[in-house]
Amino acid sequence: MSKRQLSLGAFFMLPGQHAGAWHDPSTKRENLWNPGYLAELARTAEKGKFDLIFVADGVSAGYTSRAFEYGARVTQFEPLTMFSYLAAVTEKIGFVATASTTYNEPFNLARQFASLDHLSKGRAGWNVVTSTGEEAARNFGKRDQDWPHHLRYERAHEFLDIVKKLWDSWEDDAILYDQEKGVFLDKRKVHRVNYEGRHLSVGGPLNIGRPPQGYPVIVQAGSSEAGRELAARTAEVVFTAWQTLEEAQAFYRDVKGRLAKYGRSPDELKIMPGVFPIIGRTEEEARAKKKYLEELVPLQVGVERLSFQLGVDLSRYDVDGPLPQLPPLEEINGNKSRFELIRNMAEREHLTIRQLIGRVITGRGHWEILGTPEQIADQLQEWFENGAADVFNVMPPVFPESLNEFVELVIPILQERGIFRKEYEGSTLREHLGLERPVNQFARQTVAQN
Amino acid sequence: MSKRQLSLGAFFMLPGQHAGAWHDPSTKRENLWNPGYLAELARTAEKGKFDLIFVADGVSAGYTSRAFEYGARVTQFEPLTMFSYLAAVTEKIGFVATASTTYNEPFNLARQFASLDHLSKGRAGWNVVTSTGEEAARNFGKRDQDWPHHLRYERAHEFLDIVKKLWDSWEDDAILYDQEKGVFLDKRKVHRVNYEGRHLSVGGPLNIGRPPQGYPVIVQAGSSEAGRELAARTAEVVFTAWQTLEEAQAFYRDVKGRLAKYGRSPDELKIMPGVFPIIGRTEEEARAKKKYLEELVPLQVGVERLSFQLGVDLSRYDVDGPLPQLPPLEEINGNKSRFELIRNMAEREHLTIRQLIGRVITGRGHWEILGTPEQIADQLQEWFENGAADVFNVMPPVFPESLNEFVELVIPILQERGIFRKEYEGSTLREHLGLERPVNQFARQTVAQN
């Protein structure tokens, strides 16, 4: 029997995951919105046989952040258009686009993801997020009224239910295209959705046929209690952030343990921690690279980023002292799990604000691994083989170099060890990840009634 | 001085503009959502030096139409994802995507169009439509409450103002990318929008840099009184439908005459009638082709289509008799100008319902021209040179044949006559159409204040 296989995501945050990336002379201003450069990066990831490219997203420019001028959040292509473009220049690699359930219409989003899945012949995935923050709210007519955490998740549940119904609204064999009889479709196989929720109501059917994958792969990124429950009920991949093997294992067990009550088996949900690799030919070279990148980032940017993640203005405190008293978890309306992760890391390791900034500007809270290609591979393998990860979302510090290094130096080692593919075997993202194509809920009902 | 140049759009309604198109054995079921086939068609249009590809769109499947099963409205790719895909496989041709101001959020749509404009290096255009119909309303939580005509247009005005402000929210030189000083951008050149309208409120700025074209080209498709006014105030191309030279000339004069009150010159708005060409090696062959296509369409489909366009259920009337009494124009909430066009055609030519159906299922109300390639070119040239058109939106009856014929047989004649380009001279859609790149409204204010 063949070994259990690792999956890999390439996390595209341009010009790099490290907050210092854009300061590095190897990155160029003209590559900010350069589709040719983007295509080159995607082909590199495909050459490395990555399962997927992943993009994070938000619906505000970060103008109200004090670090705005310092490139705290760099503008980027909109994910659905970007991946539709990349569908034309790649053949196998999957595409996970982040999109918000808070500030989209389910009909529009279901349709665009279905369209991307058709354009890419079954390579689309959706990272489902809820959006937070007053700047985002104001971009959608909400004035300064941010959504409370529980209502965002309630809406997200409804949103997902509707979108899946819309994807199912055309059964796979609904279109007859019978030129002889002049009948285009079998109306019994096209379904209204008629969903009436507390937040959302949609009639349907969708105006595009069922996606090649049935549904694009559903990814979920929240690791709070509400996020875990949404994931257990609806997600196929969970994107998460952990600093230690023990924490990652606990999360892995917890989320997989929630599946049974929804009638799902543990294999139906893949756990995908983010990982931030700093690769050197020697460990020393890797350490020097880390130090170099850290020094590129103005202290002010680090203070602002940490303040944002903790929901506390740290600009009034001594950076060489400890964190001030933090608010209780219940009062955090943003990313609750990221807040907990950073708080726990500070307490566990007795870090000063400056030291904590060093952690946050690198992997932005994700697992940082450093060393030679062998050491990187060892650490990934350890988590993979000890119940902490099924997939890693690999976050190159600076593009394109860090991606190139990972593809050229680390992937061959994982391949030699027999835990990562040498060639794509399937052609859809579901096939890469080992996920089943979902049965159409309306077709299932028809069968059940017979 | 060089001759005034014609512009051409390729209207992509797959498998063809003719209602009978999908019944023809040359069209294939497997091409319904086949990106490779789509790419091939786009390359053909580019080979023909078309200015742009145009796609119509709607936000419902047409399920409630009695002609649904007969392929009255065929599902298609979503336009923004489709054109992002095509941006990667073409180099020069422009892309006009239809999108609704009624059922989108301005922040999301501004961003996706900006992204498409970056991905295509300045080849995007937006056909601005308002959406009507109960089925569409129900897909966006409105239950059965359709929007009244004047409110749809009021929202459209606000929507366009906001979207332009969002595109301008980053001045062209806002991003410094100063790696030495660690300053990413010049905050004085990034602007909040802070728009508070009756229907829409948006804070801004957008989270993507200004589109290469400043704004994607603004196309507008309504020809009602409200539509003409919206066009005169905001559009750069008006897509319209006329049956006779005189009507088209009157429309051309009327709309161009409205520009002055908005401080615009007649050249800033191009008039683009739709044209439905049936090409034969002889006129007789063209007539036979028209007849063949008409006979492919079930009568029921024709009755339903005409009923929809007139807002009257015609299934109870004798198809060989005249139209029944029609409702007054004020009661039409859908496409008012299309209603008038069909009503006038029926009155002018004393057509029976069946004869009228013959007109409607072919060009769907657009100008039908029939004959040899020379005759087709003659008719286009007549409208172009007599104040009726600047651009034609060419609607091939059946893909790919009718597009191929137009490219191979008609375009060379227009080129020989010196009224159509032999090679692209510019690289953006604005350059193809001879439209200026808009000045940034915030930069203009800054200059004015100095």
PDB file of N, CA and C in Angstrom, chain A residues 22 24 27 29 33 57-58 63 69-71 75 78 81 84-85 103-104 107-108 111-112 115 119 138-141 143 175 177 179 182 184-185 187 194 196 201-204 207 209, chain B residues 22 24 27 29 33 57-59 63 69-71 75 78 81 84-85 103-104 107-108 111-112 115 138-141 143 175 177 179 182 184-185 187 194 196 201-204 207 209:
ATOM      1  N   TRP A  22       8.703  43.823   0.706  1.00  0.00           N
ATOM      2  CA  TRP A  22       8.736  44.846  -0.353  1.00  0.00           C
ATOM      3  C   TRP A  22       9.942  45.770  -0.216  1.00  0.00           C
ATOM      4  N   ASP A  24      12.884  44.739   0.128  1.00  0.00           N
ATOM      5  CA  ASP A  24      14.047  44.064  -0.446  1.00  0.00           C
ATOM      6  C   ASP A  24      14.196  44.428  -1.925  1.00  0.00           C
ATOM      7  N   THR A  27      12.569  42.697  -4.999  1.00  0.00           N
ATOM      8  CA  THR A  27      11.167  42.900  -5.397  1.00  0.00           C
ATOM      9  C   THR A  27      11.068  44.226  -6.130  1.00  0.00           C
ATOM     10  N   ARG A  29       8.608  47.393  -7.928  1.00  0.00           N
ATOM     11  CA  ARG A  29       7.347  48.118  -8.016  1.00  0.00           C
ATOM     12  C   ARG A  29       6.533  47.685  -9.242  1.00  0.00           C
ATOM     13  N   TRP A  33       1.227  44.857 -10.112  1.00  0.00           N
ATOM     14  CA  TRP A  33       0.057  44.390 -10.871  1.00  0.00           C
ATOM     15  C   TRP A  33       0.499  43.954 -12.248  1.00  0.00           C
ATOM     16  N   ASP A  57      -7.536  37.498   1.363  1.00  0.00           N
ATOM     17  CA  ASP A  57      -8.181  38.686   0.809  1.00  0.00           C
ATOM     18  C   ASP A  57      -8.914  39.468   1.880  1.00  0.00           C
ATOM     19  N   GLY A  58      -9.122  40.729   1.592  1.00  0.00           N
ATOM     20  CA  GLY A  58      -9.920  41.588   2.454  1.00  0.00           C
ATOM     21  C   GLY A  58     -10.640  42.604   1.600  1.00  0.00           C
ATOM     22  N   TYR A  63      -6.585  51.738   4.943  1.00  0.00           N
ATOM     23  CA  TYR A  63      -6.271  53.171   4.989  1.00  0.00           C
ATOM     24  C   TYR A  63      -6.247  53.697   6.420  1.00  0.00           C
ATOM     25  N   GLU A  69       0.957  53.765   5.128  1.00  0.00           N
ATOM     26  CA  GLU A  69       1.990  54.299   4.237  1.00  0.00           C
ATOM     27  C   GLU A  69       3.202  53.390   4.104  1.00  0.00           C
ATOM     28  N   TYR A  70       3.346  52.505   5.082  1.00  0.00           N
ATOM     29  CA  TYR A  70       4.544  51.663   5.093  1.00  0.00           C
ATOM     30  C   TYR A  70       4.299  50.316   4.428  1.00  0.00           C
ATOM     31  N   GLY A  71       3.193  50.227   3.721  1.00  0.00           N
ATOM     32  CA  GLY A  71       2.943  49.012   2.969  1.00  0.00           C
ATOM     33  C   GLY A  71       2.503  47.854   3.839  1.00  0.00           C
ATOM     34  N   THR A  75      -1.847  46.337  -1.886  1.00  0.00           N
ATOM     35  CA  THR A  75      -3.015  46.040  -2.722  1.00  0.00           C
ATOM     36  C   THR A  75      -2.671  44.916  -3.696  1.00  0.00           C
ATOM     37  N   GLU A  78      -7.812  41.215  -7.494  1.00  0.00           N
ATOM     38  CA  GLU A  78      -8.975  40.589  -6.865  1.00  0.00           C
ATOM     39  C   GLU A  78      -8.894  39.089  -7.171  1.00  0.00           C
ATOM     40  N   THR A  81     -10.887  37.125 -10.322  1.00  0.00           N
ATOM     41  CA  THR A  81     -10.389  37.505 -11.642  1.00  0.00           C
ATOM     42  C   THR A  81      -8.951  37.014 -11.827  1.00  0.00           C
ATOM     43  N   SER A  84      -8.956  33.314 -12.568  1.00  0.00           N
ATOM     44  CA  SER A  84      -9.502  33.034 -13.901  1.00  0.00           C
ATOM     45  C   SER A  84      -8.413  33.263 -14.947  1.00  0.00           C
ATOM     46  N   TYR A  85      -7.630  34.310 -14.725  1.00  0.00           N
ATOM     47  CA  TYR A  85      -6.484  34.577 -15.605  1.00  0.00           C
ATOM     48  C   TYR A  85      -5.489  33.416 -15.532  1.00  0.00           C
ATOM     49  N   TYR A 103     -19.838  40.393   2.958  1.00  0.00           N
ATOM     50  CA  TYR A 103     -20.052  41.490   2.012  1.00  0.00           C
ATOM     51  C   TYR A 103     -20.171  41.048   0.568  1.00  0.00           C
ATOM     52  N   ASN A 104     -20.748  39.871   0.363  1.00  0.00           N
ATOM     53  CA  ASN A 104     -21.075  39.438  -0.985  1.00  0.00           C
ATOM     54  C   ASN A 104     -22.526  38.993  -1.029  1.00  0.00           C
ATOM     55  N   PHE A 107     -25.771  34.717  -4.640  1.00  0.00           N
ATOM     56  CA  PHE A 107     -25.994  34.379  -6.053  1.00  0.00           C
ATOM     57  C   PHE A 107     -24.772  34.741  -6.894  1.00  0.00           C
ATOM     58  N   ASN A 108     -24.251  35.961  -6.703  1.00  0.00           N
ATOM     59  CA  ASN A 108     -23.087  36.406  -7.485  1.00  0.00           C
ATOM     60  C   ASN A 108     -21.859  35.550  -7.201  1.00  0.00           C
ATOM     61  N   ARG A 111     -22.020  31.979  -8.537  1.00  0.00           N
ATOM     62  CA  ARG A 111     -21.865  31.975  -9.977  1.00  0.00           C
ATOM     63  C   ARG A 111     -20.411  32.182 -10.397  1.00  0.00           C
ATOM     64  N   GLN A 112     -19.724  33.108  -9.740  1.00  0.00           N
ATOM     65  CA  GLN A 112     -18.329  33.347 -10.121  1.00  0.00           C
ATOM     66  C   GLN A 112     -17.453  32.146  -9.789  1.00  0.00           C
ATOM     67  N   SER A 115     -18.139  29.582 -12.370  1.00  0.00           N
ATOM     68  CA  SER A 115     -17.506  29.975 -13.624  1.00  0.00           C
ATOM     69  C   SER A 115     -16.001  29.678 -13.577  1.00  0.00           C
ATOM     70  N   LEU A 119     -13.915  27.309 -16.000  1.00  0.00           N
ATOM     71  CA  LEU A 119     -12.773  27.843 -16.762  1.00  0.00           C
ATOM     72  C   LEU A 119     -11.487  27.075 -16.476  1.00  0.00           C
ATOM     73  N   ARG A 138     -17.680  50.156   6.241  1.00  0.00           N
ATOM     74  CA  ARG A 138     -18.015  51.418   5.561  1.00  0.00           C
ATOM     75  C   ARG A 138     -17.936  51.314   4.046  1.00  0.00           C
ATOM     76  N   ASN A 139     -17.237  50.325   3.542  1.00  0.00           N
ATOM     77  CA  ASN A 139     -17.211  50.128   2.089  1.00  0.00           C
ATOM     78  C   ASN A 139     -18.486  49.481   1.569  1.00  0.00           C
ATOM     79  N   PHE A 140     -19.341  49.058   2.498  1.00  0.00           N
ATOM     80  CA  PHE A 140     -20.579  48.379   2.107  1.00  0.00           C
ATOM     81  C   PHE A 140     -21.787  49.024   2.772  1.00  0.00           C
ATOM     82  N   GLY A 141     -21.701  50.325   2.892  1.00  0.00           N
ATOM     83  CA  GLY A 141     -22.868  51.084   3.329  1.00  0.00           C
ATOM     84  C   GLY A 141     -23.271  50.894   4.774  1.00  0.00           C
ATOM     85  N   ARG A 143     -21.956  52.265   7.351  1.00  0.00           N
ATOM     86  CA  ARG A 143     -21.411  53.329   8.188  1.00  0.00           C
ATOM     87  C   ARG A 143     -20.386  52.706   9.144  1.00  0.00           C
ATOM     88  N   ILE A 175     -28.770  19.152 -18.717  1.00  0.00           N
ATOM     89  CA  ILE A 175     -28.792  19.681 -20.084  1.00  0.00           C
ATOM     90  C   ILE A 175     -28.806  18.542 -21.096  1.00  0.00           C
ATOM     91  N   TYR A 177     -29.613  19.076 -24.578  1.00  0.00           N
ATOM     92  CA  TYR A 177     -29.120  19.577 -25.869  1.00  0.00           C
ATOM     93  C   TYR A 177     -29.610  18.649 -26.984  1.00  0.00           C
ATOM     94  N   GLN A 179     -30.965  18.162 -30.113  1.00  0.00           N
ATOM     95  CA  GLN A 179     -31.197  18.985 -31.297  1.00  0.00           C
ATOM     96  C   GLN A 179     -32.340  18.431 -32.143  1.00  0.00           C
ATOM     97  N   GLY A 182     -35.512  19.348 -30.190  1.00  0.00           N
ATOM     98  CA  GLY A 182     -35.565  20.769 -29.837  1.00  0.00           C
ATOM     99  C   GLY A 182     -35.737  21.010 -28.352  1.00  0.00           C
ATOM    100  N   PHE A 184     -33.854  21.618 -24.895  1.00  0.00           N
ATOM    101  CA  PHE A 184     -32.529  21.990 -24.419  1.00  0.00           C
ATOM    102  C   PHE A 184     -32.197  21.318 -23.099  1.00  0.00           C
ATOM    103  N   LEU A 185     -33.178  21.237 -22.208  1.00  0.00           N
ATOM    104  CA  LEU A 185     -32.883  20.712 -20.873  1.00  0.00           C
ATOM    105  C   LEU A 185     -34.060  19.938 -20.315  1.00  0.00           C
ATOM    106  N   LYS A 187     -36.293  19.860 -17.374  1.00  0.00           N
ATOM    107  CA  LYS A 187     -36.652  20.812 -16.316  1.00  0.00           C
ATOM    108  C   LYS A 187     -36.763  20.141 -14.949  1.00  0.00           C
ATOM    109  N   ASN A 194     -35.246  28.462  -3.366  1.00  0.00           N
ATOM    110  CA  ASN A 194     -36.295  28.961  -2.456  1.00  0.00           C
ATOM    111  C   ASN A 194     -35.868  28.946  -1.006  1.00  0.00           C
ATOM    112  N   GLU A 196     -35.178  30.761   2.447  1.00  0.00           N
ATOM    113  CA  GLU A 196     -35.571  31.958   3.190  1.00  0.00           C
ATOM    114  C   GLU A 196     -34.945  31.889   4.568  1.00  0.00           C
ATOM    115  N   SER A 201     -32.148  35.490   1.508  1.00  0.00           N
ATOM    116  CA  SER A 201     -33.182  34.751   0.778  1.00  0.00           C
ATOM    117  C   SER A 201     -32.803  34.697  -0.695  1.00  0.00           C
ATOM    118  N   VAL A 202     -32.882  33.519  -1.269  1.00  0.00           N
ATOM    119  CA  VAL A 202     -32.508  33.352  -2.675  1.00  0.00           C
ATOM    120  C   VAL A 202     -33.463  32.371  -3.352  1.00  0.00           C
ATOM    121  N   GLY A 203     -33.907  32.734  -4.564  1.00  0.00           N
ATOM    122  CA  GLY A 203     -34.836  31.904  -5.307  1.00  0.00           C
ATOM    123  C   GLY A 203     -34.160  30.813  -6.130  1.00  0.00           C
ATOM    124  N   GLY A 204     -33.177  31.213  -6.960  1.00  0.00           N
ATOM    125  CA  GLY A 204     -32.535  30.254  -7.847  1.00  0.00           C
ATOM    126  C   GLY A 204     -33.440  29.903  -9.009  1.00  0.00           C
ATOM    127  N   ASN A 207     -27.580  30.559 -12.891  1.00  0.00           N
ATOM    128  CA  ASN A 207     -27.563  30.624 -14.363  1.00  0.00           C
ATOM    129  C   ASN A 207     -26.247  30.134 -14.969  1.00  0.00           C
ATOM    130  N   GLY A 209     -24.215  25.995 -15.290  1.00  0.00           N
ATOM    131  CA  GLY A 209     -24.322  24.584 -14.948  1.00  0.00           C
ATOM    132  C   GLY A 209     -23.470  24.194 -13.747  1.00  0.00           C
TER     133      GLY A 209
ATOM    134  N   TRP B  22     -28.615  26.917 -31.239  1.00  0.00           N
ATOM    135  CA  TRP B  22     -28.218  25.671 -30.583  1.00  0.00           C
ATOM    136  C   TRP B  22     -28.845  24.448 -31.227  1.00  0.00           C
ATOM    137  N   ASP B  24     -28.706  23.906 -34.313  1.00  0.00           N
ATOM    138  CA  ASP B  24     -27.911  23.566 -35.493  1.00  0.00           C
ATOM    139  C   ASP B  24     -26.825  22.554 -35.134  1.00  0.00           C
ATOM    140  N   THR B  27     -23.249  23.286 -33.802  1.00  0.00           N
ATOM    141  CA  THR B  27     -22.964  23.664 -32.407  1.00  0.00           C
ATOM    142  C   THR B  27     -22.989  22.398 -31.557  1.00  0.00           C
ATOM    143  N   ARG B  29     -22.941  20.487 -27.602  1.00  0.00           N
ATOM    144  CA  ARG B  29     -23.180  20.542 -26.171  1.00  0.00           C
ATOM    145  C   ARG B  29     -21.886  20.719 -25.376  1.00  0.00           C
ATOM    146  N   TRP B  33     -19.540  25.080 -21.891  1.00  0.00           N
ATOM    147  CA  TRP B  33     -18.619  25.682 -20.911  1.00  0.00           C
ATOM    148  C   TRP B  33     -17.209  25.161 -21.173  1.00  0.00           C
ATOM    149  N   ASP B  57     -25.496  40.062 -20.203  1.00  0.00           N
ATOM    150  CA  ASP B  57     -25.593  39.256 -18.988  1.00  0.00           C
ATOM    151  C   ASP B  57     -26.883  39.523 -18.255  1.00  0.00           C
ATOM    152  N   GLY B  58     -27.259  38.566 -17.436  1.00  0.00           N
ATOM    153  CA  GLY B  58     -28.414  38.708 -16.559  1.00  0.00           C
ATOM    154  C   GLY B  58     -28.155  37.936 -15.286  1.00  0.00           C
ATOM    155  N   VAL B  59     -28.973  38.176 -14.277  1.00  0.00           N
ATOM    156  CA  VAL B  59     -28.735  37.525 -12.987  1.00  0.00           C
ATOM    157  C   VAL B  59     -29.878  36.588 -12.612  1.00  0.00           C
ATOM    158  N   TYR B  63     -35.757  30.634 -15.457  1.00  0.00           N
ATOM    159  CA  TYR B  63     -36.523  29.438 -15.089  1.00  0.00           C
ATOM    160  C   TYR B  63     -38.019  29.662 -15.205  1.00  0.00           C
ATOM    161  N   GLU B  69     -37.176  25.426 -21.096  1.00  0.00           N
ATOM    162  CA  GLU B  69     -36.705  24.112 -21.548  1.00  0.00           C
ATOM    163  C   GLU B  69     -36.171  24.107 -22.968  1.00  0.00           C
ATOM    164  N   TYR B  70     -36.574  25.142 -23.728  1.00  0.00           N
ATOM    165  CA  TYR B  70     -36.203  25.161 -25.133  1.00  0.00           C
ATOM    166  C   TYR B  70     -34.946  25.983 -25.383  1.00  0.00           C
ATOM    167  N   GLY B  71     -34.253  26.285 -24.298  1.00  0.00           N
ATOM    168  CA  GLY B  71     -32.974  26.976 -24.474  1.00  0.00           C
ATOM    169  C   GLY B  71     -33.142  28.444 -24.785  1.00  0.00           C
ATOM    170  N   THR B  75     -27.301  29.216 -20.425  1.00  0.00           N
ATOM    171  CA  THR B  75     -26.393  29.635 -19.358  1.00  0.00           C
ATOM    172  C   THR B  75     -25.005  29.857 -19.945  1.00  0.00           C
ATOM    173  N   GLU B  78     -19.678  33.485 -16.309  1.00  0.00           N
ATOM    174  CA  GLU B  78     -19.887  34.817 -15.722  1.00  0.00           C
ATOM    175  C   GLU B  78     -18.869  35.755 -16.398  1.00  0.00           C
ATOM    176  N   THR B  81     -15.094  36.793 -14.839  1.00  0.00           N
ATOM    177  CA  THR B  81     -14.162  35.668 -14.797  1.00  0.00           C
ATOM    178  C   THR B  81     -13.806  35.228 -16.218  1.00  0.00           C
ATOM    179  N   SER B  84     -11.307  37.641 -17.703  1.00  0.00           N
ATOM    180  CA  SER B  84      -9.990  37.525 -17.054  1.00  0.00           C
ATOM    181  C   SER B  84      -9.246  36.341 -17.656  1.00  0.00           C
ATOM    182  N   TYR B  85      -9.980  35.268 -17.900  1.00  0.00           N
ATOM    183  CA  TYR B  85      -9.393  34.110 -18.577  1.00  0.00           C
ATOM    184  C   TYR B  85      -8.907  34.497 -19.978  1.00  0.00           C
ATOM    185  N   TYR B 103     -27.923  44.796  -8.630  1.00  0.00           N
ATOM    186  CA  TYR B 103     -27.646  43.666  -7.735  1.00  0.00           C
ATOM    187  C   TYR B 103     -26.165  43.401  -7.500  1.00  0.00           C
ATOM    188  N   ASN B 104     -25.377  44.468  -7.480  1.00  0.00           N
ATOM    189  CA  ASN B 104     -23.983  44.345  -7.083  1.00  0.00           C
ATOM    190  C   ASN B 104     -23.678  45.379  -6.016  1.00  0.00           C
ATOM    191  N   PHE B 107     -18.309  48.557  -4.329  1.00  0.00           N
ATOM    192  CA  PHE B 107     -16.912  48.289  -3.966  1.00  0.00           C
ATOM    193  C   PHE B 107     -16.411  47.030  -4.666  1.00  0.00           C
ATOM    194  N   ASN B 108     -17.209  45.968  -4.606  1.00  0.00           N
ATOM    195  CA  ASN B 108     -16.784  44.709  -5.237  1.00  0.00           C
ATOM    196  C   ASN B 108     -16.645  44.853  -6.752  1.00  0.00           C
ATOM    197  N   ARG B 111     -13.698  46.981  -7.921  1.00  0.00           N
ATOM    198  CA  ARG B 111     -12.455  46.253  -7.730  1.00  0.00           C
ATOM    199  C   ARG B 111     -12.247  45.189  -8.802  1.00  0.00           C
ATOM    200  N   GLN B 112     -13.298  44.455  -9.127  1.00  0.00           N
ATOM    201  CA  GLN B 112     -13.136  43.408 -10.133  1.00  0.00           C
ATOM    202  C   GLN B 112     -12.844  44.006 -11.510  1.00  0.00           C
ATOM    203  N   SER B 115      -9.296  45.099 -11.481  1.00  0.00           N
ATOM    204  CA  SER B 115      -8.436  43.926 -11.566  1.00  0.00           C
ATOM    205  C   SER B 115      -8.375  43.412 -13.011  1.00  0.00           C
ATOM    206  N   ARG B 138     -35.724  37.946  -6.862  1.00  0.00           N
ATOM    207  CA  ARG B 138     -35.763  36.878  -5.859  1.00  0.00           C
ATOM    208  C   ARG B 138     -34.391  36.234  -5.625  1.00  0.00           C
ATOM    209  N   ASN B 139     -33.484  36.399  -6.547  1.00  0.00           N
ATOM    210  CA  ASN B 139     -32.131  35.875  -6.327  1.00  0.00           C
ATOM    211  C   ASN B 139     -31.311  36.770  -5.407  1.00  0.00           C
ATOM    212  N   PHE B 140     -31.886  37.925  -5.066  1.00  0.00           N
ATOM    213  CA  PHE B 140     -31.165  38.871  -4.213  1.00  0.00           C
ATOM    214  C   PHE B 140     -32.019  39.298  -3.032  1.00  0.00           C
ATOM    215  N   GLY B 141     -32.776  38.347  -2.534  1.00  0.00           N
ATOM    216  CA  GLY B 141     -33.487  38.572  -1.279  1.00  0.00           C
ATOM    217  C   GLY B 141     -34.637  39.546  -1.345  1.00  0.00           C
ATOM    218  N   ARG B 143     -37.580  39.023  -2.446  1.00  0.00           N
ATOM    219  CA  ARG B 143     -38.863  38.338  -2.644  1.00  0.00           C
ATOM    220  C   ARG B 143     -39.407  38.715  -4.024  1.00  0.00           C
ATOM    221  N   ILE B 175       1.768  55.293  -5.480  1.00  0.00           N
ATOM    222  CA  ILE B 175       2.684  54.292  -4.915  1.00  0.00           C
ATOM    223  C   ILE B 175       4.134  54.686  -5.180  1.00  0.00           C
ATOM    224  N   TYR B 177       6.906  53.138  -3.460  1.00  0.00           N
ATOM    225  CA  TYR B 177       7.749  51.940  -3.382  1.00  0.00           C
ATOM    226  C   TYR B 177       9.194  52.368  -3.116  1.00  0.00           C
ATOM    227  N   GLN B 179      12.181  52.019  -1.436  1.00  0.00           N
ATOM    228  CA  GLN B 179      12.811  50.989  -0.599  1.00  0.00           C
ATOM    229  C   GLN B 179      13.862  51.586   0.334  1.00  0.00           C
ATOM    230  N   GLY B 182      11.802  53.356   3.051  1.00  0.00           N
ATOM    231  CA  GLY B 182      10.787  52.499   3.657  1.00  0.00           C
ATOM    232  C   GLY B 182       9.385  53.079   3.577  1.00  0.00           C
ATOM    233  N   PHE B 184       6.030  53.229   1.413  1.00  0.00           N
ATOM    234  CA  PHE B 184       5.396  52.508   0.325  1.00  0.00           C
ATOM    235  C   PHE B 184       4.581  53.436  -0.566  1.00  0.00           C
ATOM    236  N   LEU B 185       3.888  54.385   0.055  1.00  0.00           N
ATOM    237  CA  LEU B 185       2.985  55.216  -0.742  1.00  0.00           C
ATOM    238  C   LEU B 185       2.924  56.633  -0.192  1.00  0.00           C
ATOM    239  N   LYS B 187       0.508  59.140   1.058  1.00  0.00           N
ATOM    240  CA  LYS B 187      -0.875  59.083   1.543  1.00  0.00           C
ATOM    241  C   LYS B 187      -1.722  60.252   1.029  1.00  0.00           C
ATOM    242  N   ASN B 194     -15.971  58.520   0.778  1.00  0.00           N
ATOM    243  CA  ASN B 194     -16.964  59.083   1.706  1.00  0.00           C
ATOM    244  C   ASN B 194     -18.238  59.536   1.011  1.00  0.00           C
ATOM    245  N   GLU B 196     -22.144  59.393   0.444  1.00  0.00           N
ATOM    246  CA  GLU B 196     -23.376  59.027   1.157  1.00  0.00           C
ATOM    247  C   GLU B 196     -24.556  59.382   0.273  1.00  0.00           C
ATOM    248  N   SER B 201     -23.793  53.946   0.144  1.00  0.00           N
ATOM    249  CA  SER B 201     -22.765  54.685   0.871  1.00  0.00           C
ATOM    250  C   SER B 201     -21.474  53.872   0.864  1.00  0.00           C
ATOM    251  N   VAL B 202     -20.386  54.535   0.531  1.00  0.00           N
ATOM    252  CA  VAL B 202     -19.102  53.830   0.458  1.00  0.00           C
ATOM    253  C   VAL B 202     -17.988  54.732   0.995  1.00  0.00           C
ATOM    254  N   GLY B 203     -17.134  54.141   1.814  1.00  0.00           N
ATOM    255  CA  GLY B 203     -16.034  54.896   2.412  1.00  0.00           C
ATOM    256  C   GLY B 203     -14.798  54.984   1.523  1.00  0.00           C
ATOM    257  N   GLY B 204     -14.303  53.837   1.057  1.00  0.00           N
ATOM    258  CA  GLY B 204     -13.070  53.802   0.267  1.00  0.00           C
ATOM    259  C   GLY B 204     -11.859  54.012   1.157  1.00  0.00           C
ATOM    260  N   ASN B 207      -9.029  48.852  -2.747  1.00  0.00           N
ATOM    261  CA  ASN B 207      -7.791  48.142  -2.408  1.00  0.00           C
ATOM    262  C   ASN B 207      -7.067  47.575  -3.627  1.00  0.00           C
ATOM    263  N   GLY B 209      -4.784  49.489  -7.149  1.00  0.00           N
ATOM    264  CA  GLY B 209      -4.363  50.748  -7.772  1.00  0.00           C
ATOM    265  C   GLY B 209      -5.229  51.138  -8.954  1.00  0.00           C
TER     266      GLY B 209
END
